[in-house]
GROMACS .gro file of C-alpha atoms in nm:
model
  428
    1UNK     CA    1   2.618   1.237  -0.352
    2UNK     CA    2   2.765   0.912  -0.225
    3UNK     CA    3   2.507   0.718  -0.429
    4UNK     CA    4   2.573   0.648  -0.795
    5UNK     CA    5   2.325   0.828  -1.023
    6UNK     CA    6   2.273   0.744  -1.391
    7UNK     CA    7   2.021   0.944  -1.596
    8UNK     CA    8   1.895   0.800  -1.926
    9UNK     CA    9   1.712   1.030  -2.167
   10UNK     CA   10   1.408   0.964  -2.388
   11UNK     CA   11   1.631   0.832  -2.671
   12UNK     CA   12   1.801   0.572  -2.446
   13UNK     CA   13   2.123   0.772  -2.432
   14UNK     CA   14   2.310   0.851  -2.110
   15UNK     CA   15   2.219   1.210  -2.021
   16UNK     CA   16   2.461   1.227  -1.727
   17UNK     CA   17   2.634   1.020  -1.460
   18UNK     CA   18   2.791   1.143  -1.138
   19UNK     CA   19   3.143   1.064  -1.007
   20UNK     CA   20   3.011   0.784  -0.782
   21UNK     CA   21   2.861   0.614  -1.090
   22UNK     CA   22   3.195   0.645  -1.269
   23UNK     CA   23   3.369   0.470  -0.978
   24UNK     CA   24   3.116   0.189  -0.939
   25UNK     CA   25   3.073   0.115  -1.310
   26UNK     CA   26   3.433   0.164  -1.422
   27UNK     CA   27   3.312   0.382  -1.712
   28UNK     CA   28   3.424   0.745  -1.733
   29UNK     CA   29   3.185   1.033  -1.787
   30UNK     CA   30   3.343   1.112  -2.124
   31UNK     CA   31   3.282   0.755  -2.243
   32UNK     CA   32   2.927   0.742  -2.109
   33UNK     CA   33   2.744   1.071  -2.156
   34UNK     CA   34   2.556   1.130  -2.481
   35UNK     CA   35   2.625   0.769  -2.579
   36UNK     CA   36   2.377   0.477  -2.600
   37UNK     CA   37   2.279   0.323  -2.268
   38UNK     CA   38   2.320  -0.020  -2.429
   39UNK     CA   39   2.690   0.049  -2.481
   40UNK     CA   40   2.724   0.158  -2.118
   41UNK     CA   41   2.566  -0.171  -2.008
   42UNK     CA   42   2.818  -0.373  -2.207
   43UNK     CA   43   3.117  -0.182  -2.067
   44UNK     CA   44   2.997  -0.152  -1.708
   45UNK     CA   45   3.118  -0.380  -1.431
   46UNK     CA   46   2.766  -0.392  -1.288
   47UNK     CA   47   2.515  -0.671  -1.346
   48UNK     CA   48   2.239  -0.434  -1.460
   49UNK     CA   49   2.075  -0.648  -1.728
   50UNK     CA   50   1.889  -0.888  -1.497
   51UNK     CA   51   1.775  -0.608  -1.269
   52UNK     CA   52   1.648  -0.388  -1.553
   53UNK     CA   53   1.450  -0.683  -1.686
   54UNK     CA   54   1.275  -0.713  -1.350
   55UNK     CA   55   1.239  -0.334  -1.317
   56UNK     CA   56   1.062  -0.314  -1.653
   57UNK     CA   57   0.781  -0.524  -1.499
   58UNK     CA   58   0.714  -0.272  -1.226
   59UNK     CA   59   0.966  -0.333  -0.946
   60UNK     CA   60   1.140  -0.007  -0.863
   61UNK     CA   61   1.386  -0.135  -0.601
   62UNK     CA   62   1.611  -0.441  -0.580
   63UNK     CA   63   1.953  -0.573  -0.484
   64UNK     CA   64   2.212  -0.645  -0.756
   65UNK     CA   65   2.579  -0.737  -0.773
   66UNK     CA   66   2.893  -0.663  -0.967
   67UNK     CA   67   2.980  -0.900  -1.250
   68UNK     CA   68   3.266  -1.052  -1.050
   69UNK     CA   69   3.039  -1.106  -0.749
   70UNK     CA   70   3.261  -0.908  -0.514
   71UNK     CA   71   3.016  -0.627  -0.436
   72UNK     CA   72   2.644  -0.584  -0.373
   73UNK     CA   73   2.432  -0.276  -0.443
   74UNK     CA   74   2.089  -0.145  -0.346
   75UNK     CA   75   1.939  -0.014  -0.669
   76UNK     CA   76   1.630   0.193  -0.749
   77UNK     CA   77   1.471   0.302  -1.076
   78UNK     CA   78   1.253   0.611  -1.122
   79UNK     CA   79   1.072   0.728  -1.434
   80UNK     CA   80   1.031   1.106  -1.484
   81UNK     CA   81   0.753   1.163  -1.743
   82UNK     CA   82   0.769   1.466  -1.974
   83UNK     CA   83   0.471   1.649  -2.117
   84UNK     CA   84   0.633   1.710  -2.456
   85UNK     CA   85   0.755   1.354  -2.508
   86UNK     CA   86   0.601   1.011  -2.551
   87UNK     CA   87   0.865   0.873  -2.317
   88UNK     CA   88   1.029   0.985  -1.995
   89UNK     CA   89   1.373   1.015  -1.840
   90UNK     CA   90   1.489   0.722  -1.628
   91UNK     CA   91   1.694   0.783  -1.314
   92UNK     CA   92   1.894   0.489  -1.177
   93UNK     CA   93   2.040   0.514  -0.826
   94UNK     CA   94   2.281   0.264  -0.671
   95UNK     CA   95   2.426   0.244  -0.320
   96UNK     CA   96   2.691  -0.013  -0.226
   97UNK     CA   97   2.606  -0.246   0.063
   98UNK     CA   98   2.860  -0.271   0.342
   99UNK     CA   99   2.970  -0.628   0.404
  100UNK     CA  100   2.841  -0.756   0.735
  101UNK     CA  101   2.632  -0.446   0.793
  102UNK     CA  102   2.279  -0.467   0.925
  103UNK     CA  103   2.112  -0.335   0.612
  104UNK     CA  104   1.766  -0.347   0.767
  105UNK     CA  105   1.870  -0.115   1.047
  106UNK     CA  106   2.060   0.107   0.800
  107UNK     CA  107   1.739   0.177   0.611
  108UNK     CA  108   1.774  -0.071   0.326
  109UNK     CA  109   1.453  -0.132   0.131
  110UNK     CA  110   1.278  -0.468   0.167
  111UNK     CA  111   1.342  -0.743  -0.080
  112UNK     CA  112   1.185  -0.653  -0.413
  113UNK     CA  113   0.962  -0.960  -0.415
  114UNK     CA  114   0.766  -0.832  -0.114
  115UNK     CA  115   0.441  -0.641  -0.135
  116UNK     CA  116   0.597  -0.367   0.081
  117UNK     CA  117   0.885  -0.294  -0.158
  118UNK     CA  118   0.899   0.074  -0.251
  119UNK     CA  119   0.655   0.192   0.019
  120UNK     CA  120   0.679   0.548   0.146
  121UNK     CA  121   0.556   0.688   0.476
  122UNK     CA  122   0.516   1.034   0.634
  123UNK     CA  123   0.772   1.110   0.906
  124UNK     CA  124   0.551   1.027   1.206
  125UNK     CA  125   0.437   0.696   1.062
  126UNK     CA  126   0.791   0.612   0.952
  127UNK     CA  127   0.911   0.645   1.313
  128UNK     CA  128   0.635   0.412   1.430
  129UNK     CA  129   0.718   0.154   1.166
  130UNK     CA  130   1.092   0.164   1.240
  131UNK     CA  131   1.010   0.087   1.603
  132UNK     CA  132   0.767  -0.184   1.494
  133UNK     CA  133   1.048  -0.345   1.291
  134UNK     CA  134   1.265  -0.357   1.604
  135UNK     CA  135   0.975  -0.499   1.803
  136UNK     CA  136   0.908  -0.766   1.539
  137UNK     CA  137   1.274  -0.866   1.534
  138UNK     CA  138   1.246  -0.929   1.909
  139UNK     CA  139   0.922  -1.128   1.864
  140UNK     CA  140   0.712  -0.858   2.028
  141UNK     CA  141   0.362  -0.874   1.879
  142UNK     CA  142   0.267  -0.583   1.656
  143UNK     CA  143  -0.090  -0.480   1.573
  144UNK     CA  144  -0.172  -0.247   1.283
  145UNK     CA  145  -0.475  -0.023   1.329
  146UNK     CA  146  -0.650   0.184   1.064
  147UNK     CA  147  -0.939   0.215   0.823
  148UNK     CA  148  -0.995  -0.027   0.539
  149UNK     CA  149  -0.768   0.047   0.244
  150UNK     CA  150  -0.488   0.233   0.428
  151UNK     CA  151  -0.233  -0.039   0.342
  152UNK     CA  152  -0.213  -0.255   0.653
  153UNK     CA  153  -0.124  -0.568   0.457
  154UNK     CA  154   0.155  -0.389   0.268
  155UNK     CA  155   0.292  -0.245   0.593
  156UNK     CA  156   0.287  -0.590   0.756
  157UNK     CA  157   0.482  -0.733   0.462
  158UNK     CA  158   0.723  -0.437   0.480
  159UNK     CA  159   0.790  -0.505   0.850
  160UNK     CA  160   0.839  -0.876   0.775
  161UNK     CA  161   1.075  -0.804   0.485
  162UNK     CA  162   1.289  -0.568   0.692
  163UNK     CA  163   1.316  -0.790   1.000
  164UNK     CA  164   1.327  -1.148   0.868
  165UNK     CA  165   1.587  -1.357   0.696
  166UNK     CA  166   1.570  -1.417   0.320
  167UNK     CA  167   1.316  -1.681   0.227
  168UNK     CA  168   1.129  -1.667   0.559
  169UNK     CA  169   0.756  -1.729   0.493
  170UNK     CA  170   0.495  -1.457   0.524
  171UNK     CA  171   0.154  -1.621   0.571
  172UNK     CA  172  -0.141  -1.383   0.530
  173UNK     CA  173  -0.457  -1.512   0.703
  174UNK     CA  174  -0.782  -1.323   0.643
  175UNK     CA  175  -0.955  -1.414   0.967
  176UNK     CA  176  -1.287  -1.276   0.850
  177UNK     CA  177  -1.305  -1.523   0.562
  178UNK     CA  178  -1.267  -1.842   0.769
  179UNK     CA  179  -1.600  -2.005   0.870
  180UNK     CA  180  -1.625  -2.068   1.243
  181UNK     CA  181  -1.661  -2.443   1.189
  182UNK     CA  182  -1.335  -2.457   0.991
  183UNK     CA  183  -1.127  -2.220   1.202
  184UNK     CA  184  -0.947  -2.486   1.406
  185UNK     CA  185  -0.857  -2.709   1.108
  186UNK     CA  186  -0.745  -2.413   0.894
  187UNK     CA  187  -0.537  -2.252   1.168
  188UNK     CA  188  -0.388  -2.559   1.340
  189UNK     CA  189  -0.414  -2.828   1.071
  190UNK     CA  190  -0.515  -3.190   1.116
  191UNK     CA  191  -0.377  -3.543   1.100
  192UNK     CA  192  -0.471  -3.816   0.853
  193UNK     CA  193  -0.819  -3.952   0.920
  194UNK     CA  194  -0.896  -3.686   1.181
  195UNK     CA  195  -1.254  -3.652   1.056
  196UNK     CA  196  -1.478  -3.752   0.766
  197UNK     CA  197  -1.360  -3.581   0.449
  198UNK     CA  198  -1.009  -3.511   0.580
  199UNK     CA  199  -0.726  -3.535   0.328
  200UNK     CA  200  -0.545  -3.868   0.336
  201UNK     CA  201  -0.210  -3.701   0.401
  202UNK     CA  202  -0.348  -3.461   0.661
  203UNK     CA  203  -0.304  -3.087   0.634
  204UNK     CA  204  -0.062  -2.833   0.772
  205UNK     CA  205  -0.237  -2.531   0.926
  206UNK     CA  206  -0.160  -2.163   0.873
  207UNK     CA  207   0.044  -2.138   1.193
  208UNK     CA  208   0.275  -2.427   1.108
  209UNK     CA  209   0.309  -2.300   0.749
  210UNK     CA  210   0.449  -1.973   0.889
  211UNK     CA  211   0.717  -2.148   1.099
  212UNK     CA  212   1.041  -1.949   1.096
  213UNK     CA  213   0.863  -1.646   0.950
  214UNK     CA  214   0.561  -1.423   1.008
  215UNK     CA  215   0.195  -1.508   1.064
  216UNK     CA  216  -0.018  -1.208   0.963
  217UNK     CA  217  -0.363  -1.224   1.124
  218UNK     CA  218  -0.560  -0.976   0.914
  219UNK     CA  219  -0.908  -0.864   1.026
  220UNK     CA  220  -0.850  -1.026   1.363
  221UNK     CA  221  -1.153  -0.844   1.504
  222UNK     CA  222  -1.376  -1.070   1.292
  223UNK     CA  223  -1.282  -1.393   1.475
  224UNK     CA  224  -1.584  -1.535   1.664
  225UNK     CA  225  -1.553  -1.558   2.043
  226UNK     CA  226  -1.542  -1.939   2.043
  227UNK     CA  227  -1.250  -1.939   1.801
  228UNK     CA  228  -1.065  -1.669   1.995
  229UNK     CA  229  -1.017  -1.910   2.285
  230UNK     CA  230  -0.847  -2.162   2.055
  231UNK     CA  231  -0.606  -1.901   1.922
  232UNK     CA  232  -0.521  -1.770   2.268
  233UNK     CA  233  -0.336  -2.085   2.380
  234UNK     CA  234  -0.098  -2.068   2.085
  235UNK     CA  235  -0.026  -1.701   2.157
  236UNK     CA  236   0.041  -1.782   2.523
  237UNK     CA  237   0.288  -2.070   2.490
  238UNK     CA  238   0.373  -2.101   2.118
  239UNK     CA  239   0.235  -2.454   2.087
  240UNK     CA  240  -0.032  -2.608   1.864
  241UNK     CA  241  -0.212  -2.943   1.861
  242UNK     CA  242  -0.346  -3.039   1.518
  243UNK     CA  243  -0.687  -3.204   1.512
  244UNK     CA  244  -0.652  -3.580   1.558
  245UNK     CA  245  -0.299  -3.558   1.699
  246UNK     CA  246  -0.199  -3.662   2.050
  247UNK     CA  247   0.121  -3.458   2.025
  248UNK     CA  248   0.169  -3.091   2.102
  249UNK     CA  249   0.407  -2.909   1.866
  250UNK     CA  250   0.606  -2.595   1.937
  251UNK     CA  251   0.614  -2.351   1.645
  252UNK     CA  252   0.864  -2.066   1.617
  253UNK     CA  253   0.667  -1.790   1.446
  254UNK     CA  254   0.633  -1.412   1.481
  255UNK     CA  255   0.286  -1.260   1.477
  256UNK     CA  256   0.148  -0.937   1.331
  257UNK     CA  257  -0.223  -0.858   1.360
  258UNK     CA  258  -0.440  -0.597   1.189
  259UNK     CA  259  -0.792  -0.463   1.223
  260UNK     CA  260  -1.009  -0.168   1.124
  261UNK     CA  261  -1.229  -0.216   1.431
  262UNK     CA  262  -1.205  -0.068   1.781
  263UNK     CA  263  -1.094  -0.375   1.976
  264UNK     CA  264  -1.093  -0.192   2.312
  265UNK     CA  265  -1.460  -0.106   2.259
  266UNK     CA  266  -1.531  -0.465   2.151
  267UNK     CA  267  -1.372  -0.588   2.476
  268UNK     CA  268  -1.607  -0.365   2.676
  269UNK     CA  269  -1.903  -0.498   2.477
  270UNK     CA  270  -1.791  -0.861   2.540
  271UNK     CA  271  -1.737  -0.918   2.165
  272UNK     CA  272  -1.360  -0.971   2.196
  273UNK     CA  273  -1.166  -1.149   2.470
  274UNK     CA  274  -0.965  -0.913   2.691
  275UNK     CA  275  -0.683  -1.168   2.738
  276UNK     CA  276  -0.649  -1.210   2.360
  277UNK     CA  277  -0.653  -0.832   2.312
  278UNK     CA  278  -0.359  -0.790   2.550
  279UNK     CA  279  -0.168  -1.076   2.384
  280UNK     CA  280  -0.181  -0.930   2.033
  281UNK     CA  281  -0.153  -0.557   2.103
  282UNK     CA  282   0.185  -0.522   2.272
  283UNK     CA  283   0.306  -0.274   2.008
  284UNK     CA  284   0.023  -0.088   1.828
  285UNK     CA  285   0.085   0.110   1.508
  286UNK     CA  286  -0.191   0.341   1.386
  287UNK     CA  287  -0.187   0.397   1.009
  288UNK     CA  288  -0.360   0.727   0.924
  289UNK     CA  289  -0.633   0.760   0.665
  290UNK     CA  290  -0.517   0.902   0.332
  291UNK     CA  291  -0.715   1.225   0.389
  292UNK     CA  292  -0.500   1.287   0.700
  293UNK     CA  293  -0.167   1.241   0.521
  294UNK     CA  294   0.043   1.526   0.383
  295UNK     CA  295   0.229   1.315   0.125
  296UNK     CA  296  -0.060   1.247  -0.115
  297UNK     CA  297   0.136   1.402  -0.403
  298UNK     CA  298   0.430   1.169  -0.342
  299UNK     CA  299   0.197   0.868  -0.331
  300UNK     CA  300   0.048   0.970  -0.666
  301UNK     CA  301   0.399   0.995  -0.814
  302UNK     CA  302   0.487   0.652  -0.677
  303UNK     CA  303   0.181   0.489  -0.839
  304UNK     CA  304   0.255   0.672  -1.165
  305UNK     CA  305   0.610   0.535  -1.165
  306UNK     CA  306   0.482   0.180  -1.145
  307UNK     CA  307   0.222   0.243  -1.412
  308UNK     CA  308   0.472   0.409  -1.646
  309UNK     CA  309   0.722   0.127  -1.608
  310UNK     CA  310   0.485  -0.092  -1.813
  311UNK     CA  311   0.355   0.169  -2.063
  312UNK     CA  312   0.500   0.255  -2.401
  313UNK     CA  313   0.406   0.622  -2.350
  314UNK     CA  314   0.421   0.757  -1.994
  315UNK     CA  315   0.096   0.867  -1.833
  316UNK     CA  316   0.103   1.234  -1.730
  317UNK     CA  317  -0.160   1.406  -1.515
  318UNK     CA  318  -0.278   1.748  -1.625
  319UNK     CA  319  -0.255   2.011  -1.351
  320UNK     CA  320  -0.631   2.029  -1.286
  321UNK     CA  321  -0.656   1.650  -1.280
  322UNK     CA  322  -0.372   1.618  -1.030
  323UNK     CA  323  -0.513   1.891  -0.806
  324UNK     CA  324  -0.855   1.725  -0.807
  325UNK     CA  325  -0.707   1.388  -0.707
  326UNK     CA  326  -0.501   1.547  -0.427
  327UNK     CA  327  -0.807   1.731  -0.292
  328UNK     CA  328  -1.046   1.436  -0.326
  329UNK     CA  329  -1.132   1.294   0.021
  330UNK     CA  330  -1.071   0.933  -0.099
  331UNK     CA  331  -1.294   0.733   0.140
  332UNK     CA  332  -1.133   0.412   0.012
  333UNK     CA  333  -0.787   0.543   0.111
  334UNK     CA  334  -0.475   0.417  -0.070
  335UNK     CA  335  -0.667   0.127  -0.225
  336UNK     CA  336  -0.904   0.375  -0.391
  337UNK     CA  337  -0.620   0.608  -0.495
  338UNK     CA  338  -0.452   0.317  -0.672
  339UNK     CA  339  -0.785   0.232  -0.835
  340UNK     CA  340  -0.824   0.590  -0.964
  341UNK     CA  341  -0.478   0.588  -1.124
  342UNK     CA  342  -0.530   0.241  -1.270
  343UNK     CA  343  -0.856   0.370  -1.420
  344UNK     CA  344  -0.678   0.672  -1.571
  345UNK     CA  345  -0.408   0.439  -1.706
  346UNK     CA  346  -0.676   0.247  -1.898
  347UNK     CA  347  -0.878   0.536  -2.041
  348UNK     CA  348  -0.597   0.787  -2.110
  349UNK     CA  349  -0.350   0.776  -2.398
  350UNK     CA  350  -0.079   1.000  -2.254
  351UNK     CA  351  -0.223   1.301  -2.065
  352UNK     CA  352  -0.509   1.248  -1.819
  353UNK     CA  353  -0.726   1.558  -1.785
  354UNK     CA  354  -0.985   1.660  -1.530
  355UNK     CA  355  -1.264   1.514  -1.742
  356UNK     CA  356  -1.113   1.166  -1.718
  357UNK     CA  357  -1.093   1.193  -1.339
  358UNK     CA  358  -1.449   1.326  -1.320
  359UNK     CA  359  -1.574   1.024  -1.516
  360UNK     CA  360  -1.437   0.810  -1.234
  361UNK     CA  361  -1.539   1.049  -0.959
  362UNK     CA  362  -1.903   1.075  -1.061
  363UNK     CA  363  -1.944   0.719  -0.937
  364UNK     CA  364  -1.777   0.776  -0.602
  365UNK     CA  365  -1.787   1.145  -0.511
  366UNK     CA  366  -2.153   1.134  -0.415
  367UNK     CA  367  -2.319   0.798  -0.350
  368UNK     CA  368  -2.670   0.742  -0.223
  369UNK     CA  369  -2.522   0.582   0.088
  370UNK     CA  370  -2.336   0.906   0.160
  371UNK     CA  371  -2.655   1.114   0.186
  372UNK     CA  372  -2.867   1.102   0.501
  373UNK     CA  373  -3.216   1.120   0.354
  374UNK     CA  374  -3.379   1.130   0.697
  375UNK     CA  375  -3.184   1.439   0.801
  376UNK     CA  376  -3.267   1.611   0.471
  377UNK     CA  377  -3.638   1.536   0.511
  378UNK     CA  378  -3.638   1.636   0.877
  379UNK     CA  379  -3.482   1.971   0.793
  380UNK     CA  380  -3.754   2.031   0.530
  381UNK     CA  381  -4.045   1.973   0.768
  382UNK     CA  382  -4.380   1.982   0.592
  383UNK     CA  383  -4.257   2.170   0.283
  384UNK     CA  384  -4.363   2.066  -0.067
  385UNK     CA  385  -4.166   1.837  -0.300
  386UNK     CA  386  -3.996   2.130  -0.474
  387UNK     CA  387  -3.836   2.237  -0.147
  388UNK     CA  388  -3.727   1.877  -0.073
  389UNK     CA  389  -3.556   1.859  -0.414
  390UNK     CA  390  -3.379   2.193  -0.359
  391UNK     CA  391  -3.243   2.080  -0.021
  392UNK     CA  392  -3.131   1.749  -0.167
  393UNK     CA  393  -2.949   1.930  -0.452
  394UNK     CA  394  -2.775   2.154  -0.199
  395UNK     CA  395  -2.662   1.848  -0.004
  396UNK     CA  396  -2.507   1.691  -0.316
  397UNK     CA  397  -2.344   2.020  -0.422
  398UNK     CA  398  -2.191   2.081  -0.079
  399UNK     CA  399  -2.048   1.727  -0.059
  400UNK     CA  400  -1.897   1.757  -0.405
  401UNK     CA  401  -1.739   2.094  -0.323
  402UNK     CA  402  -1.596   1.943  -0.005
  403UNK     CA  403  -1.459   1.647  -0.201
  404UNK     CA  404  -1.296   1.847  -0.482
  405UNK     CA  405  -1.203   2.161  -0.294
  406UNK     CA  406  -1.355   2.423  -0.528
  407UNK     CA  407  -1.693   2.526  -0.669
  408UNK     CA  408  -1.561   2.533  -1.025
  409UNK     CA  409  -1.430   2.175  -1.004
  410UNK     CA  410  -1.757   2.063  -0.844
  411UNK     CA  411  -1.960   2.226  -1.123
  412UNK     CA  412  -1.759   2.039  -1.385
  413UNK     CA  413  -1.801   1.709  -1.200
  414UNK     CA  414  -2.178   1.757  -1.171
  415UNK     CA  415  -2.219   1.867  -1.532
  416UNK     CA  416  -2.354   2.217  -1.461
  417UNK     CA  417  -2.208   2.565  -1.505
  418UNK     CA  418  -2.065   2.757  -1.209
  419UNK     CA  419  -2.351   3.010  -1.204
  420UNK     CA  420  -2.611   2.733  -1.177
  421UNK     CA  421  -2.416   2.567  -0.897
  422UNK     CA  422  -2.395   2.890  -0.695
  423UNK     CA  423  -2.764   2.963  -0.752
  424UNK     CA  424  -2.871   2.616  -0.637
  425UNK     CA  425  -2.636   2.628  -0.339
  426UNK     CA  426  -2.777   2.961  -0.220
  427UNK     CA  427  -3.144   2.873  -0.285
  428UNK     CA  428  -3.355   2.878   0.035
   0.00000   0.00000   0.00000
């Protein structure tokens, strides 16, 4: 491998380093392996201390330098938990940056301070996002489409981090949370004394705050029609006029939008302006729901890494627990998956079993809102209550089996034995 790899065991000794790590650190394999990692840090020519301090707080990727400042490296940290140990192995990987190279185009990770640091994508989505990064660099407007919880905000920050200069602002505006009467002042700002109750010094709006960086218009489908007209002018010519000001200001800002609504349908229903729709949707990126992704296992591992970076004893998922999480349909998408693992982090000491997952899943696998009572009653016709109850039980059982992928797992989640589940499912 061209990358330097350093593996630290559960006792904080160097388990192994590869030849690239020998070259970059200036420490030979004989002087490193089976010796304390602390000693390696003192002898190495790499500035690892500051990075490891940040990494211990959950950041898995960052940029660091050599002690003499002559070289820069892209570094990542991965924790490999072990079932028979209270701790895990740590794998450090470093790749030297080429001076003057376009690291964003070369696939460098975003700056570690960004929400998108450490994100992973399936191949099809990765190709879309790489193209979106190029579009954003050229100030082409990108719109992110997908269900709630799929990670649109994190993807927007990832695109910003990969295509903007260091320190460029990323201003996240939740359009659905701005009252219609305040939209203009919040978005464009106002001058001193513009209206009763205005701040004495005036106020800079979201657009001007994002100057030189990225304005992220989240939930853009929630903007009322009257406010859409006010936003359209800025998107057409890049100028704003704060309330109470006679001057028009030009603002250099790149725009990313996001929505979980069907804007094309809203245009047909006259709920969204067609001209605004065309202005914001030059380059659409559709982010798939978690149930449609094939990398659910890798996402689970990524969340576990971040959790374990702050735990004294690594959290390990038992096989049945992991299989149940992978098979669960996760209506809340990545946001819910993170919530499940955070829940297991709280209630589990070291190994999370199926029972721990089921204690979370009982609240979300089958909810009253998920069951169509009218369709159940219609299918029962004029039958007695006993028949209604049997049909309702079958509906719950079938949804739970669909969620968890097996009858045995569903029986455990519902607190009944497998024979009872099969009997109730087959009852007519």
